[in-house]
Amino acid sequence: MSRFGDILHGSVVDADEVARVRDIIMFEEPGLRERLVRFAVLLVLASAIATFGLISDSVATVIGAMIVAPLMLPIMGLAFAISIGDRKAVLSSIAVGFGGIATAILVGWLLSMPWSGFNPEVNGQIMARTAPRLIDLCAAIATGLAGAFAMSRRDVSDTLPGVAIAISLVPPLANVGILLGAGRADLAAGSMLLFITNYCAILLAGSAMFGLLGFPRVAMAERSPAARRVAVIVVIVLAVVISVPLGYQTYQVARTNISESRVHDAADAWLAGTDFRVLAVSAEDDILLSVSGMGKLPSTAPLQASLMGKLGGRPVTVEYHPSETVIVQTQ
């Protein structure tokens, strides 16, 4: 395994290499104050860019916020600290990361106040970040692996902007602030859940990659047997703490995706040969099927029958959109 890690890393991981990576991603002395100031300024600016980009429904502006955002740094620092079982580094990375999370939410809330009367449900960028999806979870895991790999190698550090763009960290937090300002705590909770899912997935994947590269082996070799045992316990405990909520959320996201896919397929079969079409399917809480067409909607009985036993006992609410009116039918 150590030989494979050396090949993956591009060279032998030794104490100097551990110190080099630690200096890049940890918030420690020397230079702690300067690093914190730089982190805070970039985070406030990134949160402001994300807030304005989300409110204006601008994809390009939101991507700009992802590039500027420094929030990946304390997350990777925490992943590294977990992998080597360093309790002090774990606590410092958590403190910086949680401070950054609170700052991004606060900036989003403050800057969105002049637009607090707008309807977030008509904004694509905002609504796209109100619930985690299975594809988001997969992207977060890949991002964690890529981030740890890029930060551990000297020759691929120029890929970090691409890693930052690949995952949504600051935009969901700014979204939480925006939605709280708009009085939509329900949607804000969904955005926070998206961030937490990404956060846990990145942490777990990043810790695994650092371990695969061989950093724990070198870092723990310099400690006493008792210290190594404590480090291993720290790694196991933190891995479990991360894995439990991530595993539960993965199950929930997968369940939602499977339910939506089953409803969509059944609805397509139900509406086959008619002038009606499926607009959207949502299975976050209650299952809502939106269809559009002209004339009288066919009976929903065949649809409900085809889905019997496939949705965990949850009923399907059909929302019919004929022209400009909305009629809700539930069976």
Short mmCIF file of C-alpha atoms in Angstrom, two decimals:
data_model
loop_
_atom_site.label_atom_id
_atom_site.label_comp_id
_atom_site.label_asym_id
_atom_site.label_seq_id
_atom_site.Cartn_x
_atom_site.Cartn_y
_atom_site.Cartn_z
CA MET A 1 0.00 0.00 0.00
CA SER A 2 2.85 2.41 0.84
CA ARG A 3 4.48 1.71 -2.54
CA PHE A 4 1.19 2.46 -4.31
CA GLY A 5 0.82 5.65 -2.26
CA ASP A 6 4.30 6.78 -3.28
CA ILE A 7 3.46 6.18 -6.94
CA LEU A 8 0.20 8.07 -6.57
CA HIS A 9 1.94 10.92 -4.80
CA GLY A 10 4.76 11.04 -7.34
CA SER A 11 7.52 10.63 -4.74
CA VAL A 12 8.18 9.11 -1.34
CA VAL A 13 6.11 10.74 1.37
CA ASP A 14 8.45 11.66 4.21
CA ALA A 15 8.42 14.01 7.21
CA ASP A 16 9.39 16.99 5.05
CA GLU A 17 6.49 16.31 2.71
CA VAL A 18 4.06 16.05 5.63
CA ALA A 19 5.33 19.40 6.92
CA ARG A 20 5.02 21.00 3.46
CA VAL A 21 1.39 19.96 2.98
CA ARG A 22 0.58 20.90 6.55
CA ASP A 23 2.00 24.37 5.98
CA ILE A 24 -0.23 24.81 2.92
CA ILE A 25 -3.58 23.84 4.40
CA MET A 26 -3.37 24.28 8.17
CA PHE A 27 -4.25 27.47 10.06
CA GLU A 28 -1.31 27.44 12.47
CA GLU A 29 1.64 29.55 13.54
CA PRO A 30 3.75 31.05 12.13
CA GLY A 31 1.73 33.48 10.05
CA LEU A 32 -1.64 32.52 11.52
CA ARG A 33 -3.00 36.08 11.67
CA GLU A 34 -2.06 36.88 8.06
CA ARG A 35 -3.63 33.63 6.87
CA LEU A 36 -6.84 34.28 8.79
CA VAL A 37 -7.11 37.83 7.42
CA ARG A 38 -6.62 36.58 3.86
CA PHE A 39 -9.18 33.83 4.41
CA ALA A 40 -11.76 36.22 5.91
CA VAL A 41 -11.41 38.84 3.17
CA LEU A 42 -11.67 36.31 0.34
CA LEU A 43 -14.62 34.60 2.00
CA VAL A 44 -16.57 37.84 2.46
CA LEU A 45 -15.92 38.81 -1.16
CA ALA A 46 -16.82 35.34 -2.44
CA SER A 47 -20.02 35.36 -0.38
CA ALA A 48 -20.94 38.79 -1.75
CA ILE A 49 -20.32 37.64 -5.33
CA ALA A 50 -22.36 34.48 -4.71
CA THR A 51 -25.22 36.46 -3.17
CA PHE A 52 -25.47 38.90 -6.08
CA GLY A 53 -25.05 36.08 -8.60
CA LEU A 54 -27.81 34.02 -7.01
CA ILE A 55 -30.24 36.92 -6.74
CA SER A 56 -29.58 37.94 -10.35
CA ASP A 57 -29.85 34.29 -11.47
CA SER A 58 -26.41 34.53 -13.12
CA VAL A 59 -24.53 31.26 -13.63
CA ALA A 60 -21.28 33.04 -14.58
CA THR A 61 -21.30 35.18 -11.42
CA VAL A 62 -21.92 32.16 -9.19
CA ILE A 63 -19.02 30.34 -10.84
CA GLY A 64 -16.87 33.40 -10.15
CA ALA A 65 -17.74 33.12 -6.46
CA MET A 66 -16.69 29.46 -6.47
CA ILE A 67 -13.25 30.41 -7.84
CA VAL A 68 -12.68 33.14 -5.25
CA ALA A 69 -14.06 31.16 -2.28
CA PRO A 70 -11.35 29.86 0.11
CA LEU A 71 -13.66 27.55 2.10
CA MET A 72 -12.10 24.43 0.56
CA LEU A 73 -8.88 25.15 2.49
CA PRO A 74 -10.11 24.53 6.08
CA ILE A 75 -12.13 21.53 4.84
CA MET A 76 -9.00 19.99 3.33
CA GLY A 77 -7.11 20.96 6.47
CA LEU A 78 -9.66 19.09 8.56
CA ALA A 79 -9.47 16.08 6.23
CA PHE A 80 -5.67 16.07 6.57
CA ALA A 81 -5.86 16.46 10.37
CA ILE A 82 -8.33 13.58 10.58
CA SER A 83 -6.13 11.35 8.45
CA ILE A 84 -3.08 11.86 10.68
CA GLY A 85 -5.09 11.87 13.93
CA ASP A 86 -3.98 15.31 15.10
CA ARG A 87 -6.56 16.53 17.65
CA LYS A 88 -5.20 20.08 17.89
CA ALA A 89 -5.23 20.51 14.11
CA VAL A 90 -8.75 19.04 13.96
CA LEU A 91 -10.04 21.62 16.43
CA SER A 92 -8.34 24.57 14.71
CA SER A 93 -9.65 23.52 11.28
CA ILE A 94 -13.18 23.07 12.68
CA ALA A 95 -13.05 26.51 14.28
CA VAL A 96 -11.94 28.22 11.06
CA GLY A 97 -14.40 26.24 8.96
CA PHE A 98 -17.40 26.92 11.20
CA GLY A 99 -16.45 30.59 11.39
CA GLY A 100 -16.38 30.69 7.61
CA ILE A 101 -19.77 28.98 7.38
CA ALA A 102 -21.37 31.52 9.72
CA THR A 103 -19.73 34.40 7.83
CA ALA A 104 -21.01 33.25 4.43
CA ILE A 105 -24.57 32.90 5.75
CA LEU A 106 -24.43 36.31 7.45
CA VAL A 107 -23.12 38.04 4.30
CA GLY A 108 -25.86 36.42 2.22
CA TRP A 109 -28.52 37.54 4.68
CA LEU A 110 -27.26 41.14 4.97
CA LEU A 111 -26.71 41.76 1.27
CA SER A 112 -30.05 40.25 0.28
CA MET A 113 -32.10 42.52 2.54
CA PRO A 114 -32.82 45.16 -0.14
CA TRP A 115 -34.33 42.37 -2.27
CA SER A 116 -36.09 40.51 0.56
CA GLY A 117 -39.48 40.90 -1.11
CA PHE A 118 -38.62 38.87 -4.23
CA ASN A 119 -40.00 35.38 -4.89
CA PRO A 120 -37.13 32.84 -4.72
CA GLU A 121 -39.23 30.11 -6.35
CA VAL A 122 -38.90 31.77 -9.77
CA ASN A 123 -35.11 31.96 -9.53
CA GLY A 124 -33.35 28.95 -11.07
CA GLN A 125 -29.98 29.44 -9.38
CA ILE A 126 -31.54 29.73 -5.94
CA MET A 127 -33.94 26.82 -6.31
CA ALA A 128 -31.20 24.57 -7.74
CA ARG A 129 -29.46 24.81 -4.37
CA THR A 130 -32.34 23.99 -2.04
CA ALA A 131 -31.93 20.21 -1.86
CA PRO A 132 -29.10 17.68 -2.25
CA ARG A 133 -29.29 15.27 -5.16
CA LEU A 134 -27.47 12.00 -5.73
CA ILE A 135 -25.38 13.60 -8.47
CA ASP A 136 -24.34 16.35 -6.03
CA LEU A 137 -23.18 13.73 -3.55
CA CYS A 138 -21.14 11.91 -6.19
CA ALA A 139 -19.57 15.19 -7.28
CA ALA A 140 -18.67 16.03 -3.68
CA ILE A 141 -16.93 12.68 -3.17
CA ALA A 142 -14.94 13.12 -6.39
CA THR A 143 -14.10 16.69 -5.36
CA GLY A 144 -12.77 15.53 -2.00
CA LEU A 145 -10.52 13.01 -3.70
CA ALA A 146 -9.35 15.55 -6.27
CA GLY A 147 -8.75 18.27 -3.68
CA ALA A 148 -6.60 16.06 -1.44
CA PHE A 149 -4.69 14.75 -4.46
CA ALA A 150 -4.06 18.24 -5.84
CA MET A 151 -2.95 19.71 -2.52
CA SER A 152 -0.57 16.85 -1.81
CA ARG A 153 1.31 17.09 -5.11
CA ARG A 154 3.45 20.00 -6.24
CA ASP A 155 2.83 19.38 -9.94
CA VAL A 156 -1.00 19.55 -9.98
CA SER A 157 -1.68 22.51 -7.69
CA ASP A 158 -2.77 24.54 -10.73
CA THR A 159 -5.91 22.36 -10.89
CA LEU A 160 -7.28 23.76 -7.62
CA PRO A 161 -9.45 26.43 -9.30
CA GLY A 162 -11.10 23.64 -11.27
CA VAL A 163 -11.68 21.68 -8.07
CA ALA A 164 -13.27 24.79 -6.52
CA ILE A 165 -15.65 25.18 -9.45
CA ALA A 166 -16.61 21.51 -9.32
CA ILE A 167 -18.32 21.73 -5.95
CA SER A 168 -20.87 24.07 -4.40
CA LEU A 169 -19.68 25.33 -1.00
CA VAL A 170 -20.14 29.09 -0.62
CA PRO A 171 -23.20 29.45 -2.93
CA PRO A 172 -25.42 27.17 -0.79
CA LEU A 173 -24.37 29.09 2.33
CA ALA A 174 -25.12 32.44 0.70
CA ASN A 175 -28.38 30.84 -0.42
CA VAL A 176 -29.23 30.05 3.21
CA GLY A 177 -28.78 33.73 4.11
CA ILE A 178 -30.82 34.91 1.11
CA LEU A 179 -33.69 32.55 1.85
CA LEU A 180 -33.72 33.43 5.55
CA GLY A 181 -33.93 37.07 4.55
CA ALA A 182 -36.82 36.23 2.24
CA GLY A 183 -38.64 34.45 5.08
CA ARG A 184 -38.27 30.99 3.53
CA ALA A 185 -36.74 28.99 6.36
CA ASP A 186 -37.97 25.75 4.72
CA LEU A 187 -35.92 26.35 1.58
CA ALA A 188 -32.99 27.64 3.65
CA ALA A 189 -32.93 24.33 5.52
CA GLY A 190 -32.66 22.51 2.19
CA SER A 191 -29.69 24.66 1.14
CA MET A 192 -27.99 24.01 4.47
CA LEU A 193 -28.57 20.29 4.01
CA LEU A 194 -26.94 20.50 0.56
CA PHE A 195 -23.88 22.15 2.09
CA ILE A 196 -23.66 19.66 4.96
CA THR A 197 -23.89 16.76 2.51
CA ASN A 198 -21.10 18.22 0.37
CA TYR A 199 -19.04 19.05 3.47
CA CYS A 200 -19.21 15.52 4.91
CA ALA A 201 -18.58 13.87 1.53
CA ILE A 202 -15.51 16.03 0.88
CA LEU A 203 -14.17 15.36 4.38
CA LEU A 204 -14.54 11.60 4.13
CA ALA A 205 -13.14 11.36 0.61
CA GLY A 206 -10.30 13.79 1.34
CA SER A 207 -9.28 11.90 4.50
CA ALA A 208 -9.30 8.63 2.57
CA MET A 209 -7.10 10.10 -0.18
CA PHE A 210 -4.56 11.51 2.28
CA GLY A 211 -4.47 8.09 3.93
CA LEU A 212 -3.98 6.35 0.59
CA LEU A 213 -1.08 8.66 -0.23
CA GLY A 214 0.69 7.58 2.95
CA PHE A 215 0.61 10.70 5.12
CA PRO A 216 -0.75 8.94 8.25
CA ARG A 217 1.98 6.31 8.11
CA VAL A 218 4.72 8.95 8.17
CA ALA A 219 3.03 11.33 10.62
CA MET A 220 2.25 8.63 13.15
CA ALA A 221 5.67 6.94 12.87
CA GLU A 222 7.28 9.83 14.73
CA ARG A 223 4.96 9.49 17.73
CA SER A 224 5.17 7.22 20.73
CA PRO A 225 3.08 4.00 20.74
CA ALA A 226 0.58 5.60 23.13
CA ALA A 227 0.29 8.69 20.94
CA ARG A 228 -0.21 6.50 17.87
CA ARG A 229 -3.04 4.64 19.58
CA VAL A 230 -4.71 7.92 20.46
CA ALA A 231 -4.27 9.12 16.85
CA VAL A 232 -5.86 5.95 15.49
CA ILE A 233 -8.80 6.36 17.88
CA VAL A 234 -9.23 9.98 16.76
CA VAL A 235 -9.28 8.87 13.11
CA ILE A 236 -11.83 6.12 13.75
CA VAL A 237 -14.14 8.30 15.86
CA LEU A 238 -14.12 11.18 13.40
CA ALA A 239 -14.61 8.83 10.45
CA VAL A 240 -17.70 7.39 12.15
CA VAL A 241 -18.99 10.87 13.07
CA ILE A 242 -18.73 11.90 9.42
CA SER A 243 -19.95 8.61 7.94
CA VAL A 244 -23.18 8.27 9.95
CA PRO A 245 -24.89 11.50 8.77
CA LEU A 246 -23.40 11.11 5.31
CA GLY A 247 -24.67 7.55 5.04
CA TYR A 248 -28.14 8.57 6.23
CA GLN A 249 -28.26 11.48 3.81
CA THR A 250 -27.01 9.26 0.98
CA TYR A 251 -29.89 6.88 1.70
CA GLN A 252 -32.39 9.75 1.73
CA VAL A 253 -31.07 11.22 -1.52
CA ALA A 254 -31.03 7.83 -3.24
CA ARG A 255 -34.57 7.13 -2.01
CA THR A 256 -35.77 10.46 -3.38
CA ASN A 257 -34.11 9.85 -6.75
CA ILE A 258 -35.55 6.35 -7.06
CA SER A 259 -39.04 7.57 -6.14
CA GLU A 260 -38.88 10.43 -8.63
CA SER A 261 -37.68 8.09 -11.37
CA ARG A 262 -40.47 5.59 -10.70
CA VAL A 263 -43.15 8.29 -10.68
CA HIS A 264 -41.79 9.83 -13.88
CA ASP A 265 -41.78 6.47 -15.70
CA ALA A 266 -45.26 5.61 -14.47
CA ALA A 267 -46.56 9.06 -15.44
CA ASP A 268 -45.10 8.76 -18.94
CA ALA A 269 -46.91 5.43 -19.37
CA TRP A 270 -50.11 6.90 -17.89
CA LEU A 271 -50.08 9.88 -20.27
CA ALA A 272 -48.97 7.93 -23.35
CA GLY A 273 -51.25 8.63 -26.30
CA THR A 274 -52.64 11.83 -24.78
CA ASP A 275 -51.76 15.51 -25.27
CA PHE A 276 -50.56 15.80 -21.67
CA ARG A 277 -46.91 15.80 -20.58
CA VAL A 278 -44.94 15.63 -17.35
CA LEU A 279 -43.60 18.99 -16.16
CA ALA A 280 -41.77 17.92 -13.01
CA VAL A 281 -41.64 15.33 -10.26
CA SER A 282 -40.65 16.10 -6.67
CA ALA A 283 -40.31 13.51 -3.92
CA GLU A 284 -38.46 15.46 -1.25
CA ASP A 285 -41.27 15.12 1.30
CA ASP A 286 -44.66 14.49 -0.27
CA ILE A 287 -44.62 13.21 -3.84
CA LEU A 288 -45.82 15.88 -6.26
CA LEU A 289 -46.31 15.22 -9.97
CA SER A 290 -46.90 18.27 -12.18
CA VAL A 291 -48.45 17.70 -15.60
CA SER A 292 -49.54 20.06 -18.33
CA GLY A 293 -52.03 19.81 -21.17
CA MET A 294 -55.35 20.90 -22.58
CA GLY A 295 -58.76 19.47 -21.80
CA LYS A 296 -59.79 17.05 -19.08
CA LEU A 297 -57.05 15.25 -17.18
CA PRO A 298 -57.33 11.44 -17.41
CA SER A 299 -58.29 9.59 -14.25
CA THR A 300 -55.35 9.22 -11.89
CA ALA A 301 -56.50 5.77 -10.76
CA PRO A 302 -54.30 3.87 -13.27
CA LEU A 303 -51.28 5.93 -12.18
CA GLN A 304 -51.89 5.28 -8.48
CA ALA A 305 -52.43 1.57 -9.19
CA SER A 306 -49.18 1.25 -11.15
CA LEU A 307 -47.24 2.83 -8.25
CA MET A 308 -48.88 0.75 -5.54
CA GLY A 309 -46.21 -0.58 -3.18
CA LYS A 310 -43.36 1.18 -4.98
CA LEU A 311 -43.22 4.42 -2.95
CA GLY A 312 -43.21 3.23 0.62
CA GLY A 313 -46.91 3.93 1.05
CA ARG A 314 -46.62 7.60 0.10
CA PRO A 315 -49.49 8.90 -2.09
CA VAL A 316 -48.89 10.85 -5.29
CA THR A 317 -50.42 14.31 -5.58
CA VAL A 318 -51.07 15.29 -9.20
CA GLU A 319 -50.86 19.00 -9.95
CA TYR A 320 -52.60 19.73 -13.26
CA HIS A 321 -51.74 22.90 -15.24
CA PRO A 322 -54.33 23.52 -17.96
CA SER A 323 -53.44 26.83 -19.59
CA GLU A 324 -52.99 29.37 -16.76
CA THR A 325 -55.03 27.68 -14.01
CA VAL A 326 -53.91 25.14 -11.42
CA ILE A 327 -56.09 22.33 -10.12
CA VAL A 328 -54.76 19.95 -7.47
CA GLN A 329 -56.13 16.42 -7.35
CA THR A 330 -55.15 13.95 -4.61
CA GLN A 331 -56.22 10.32 -4.45
#
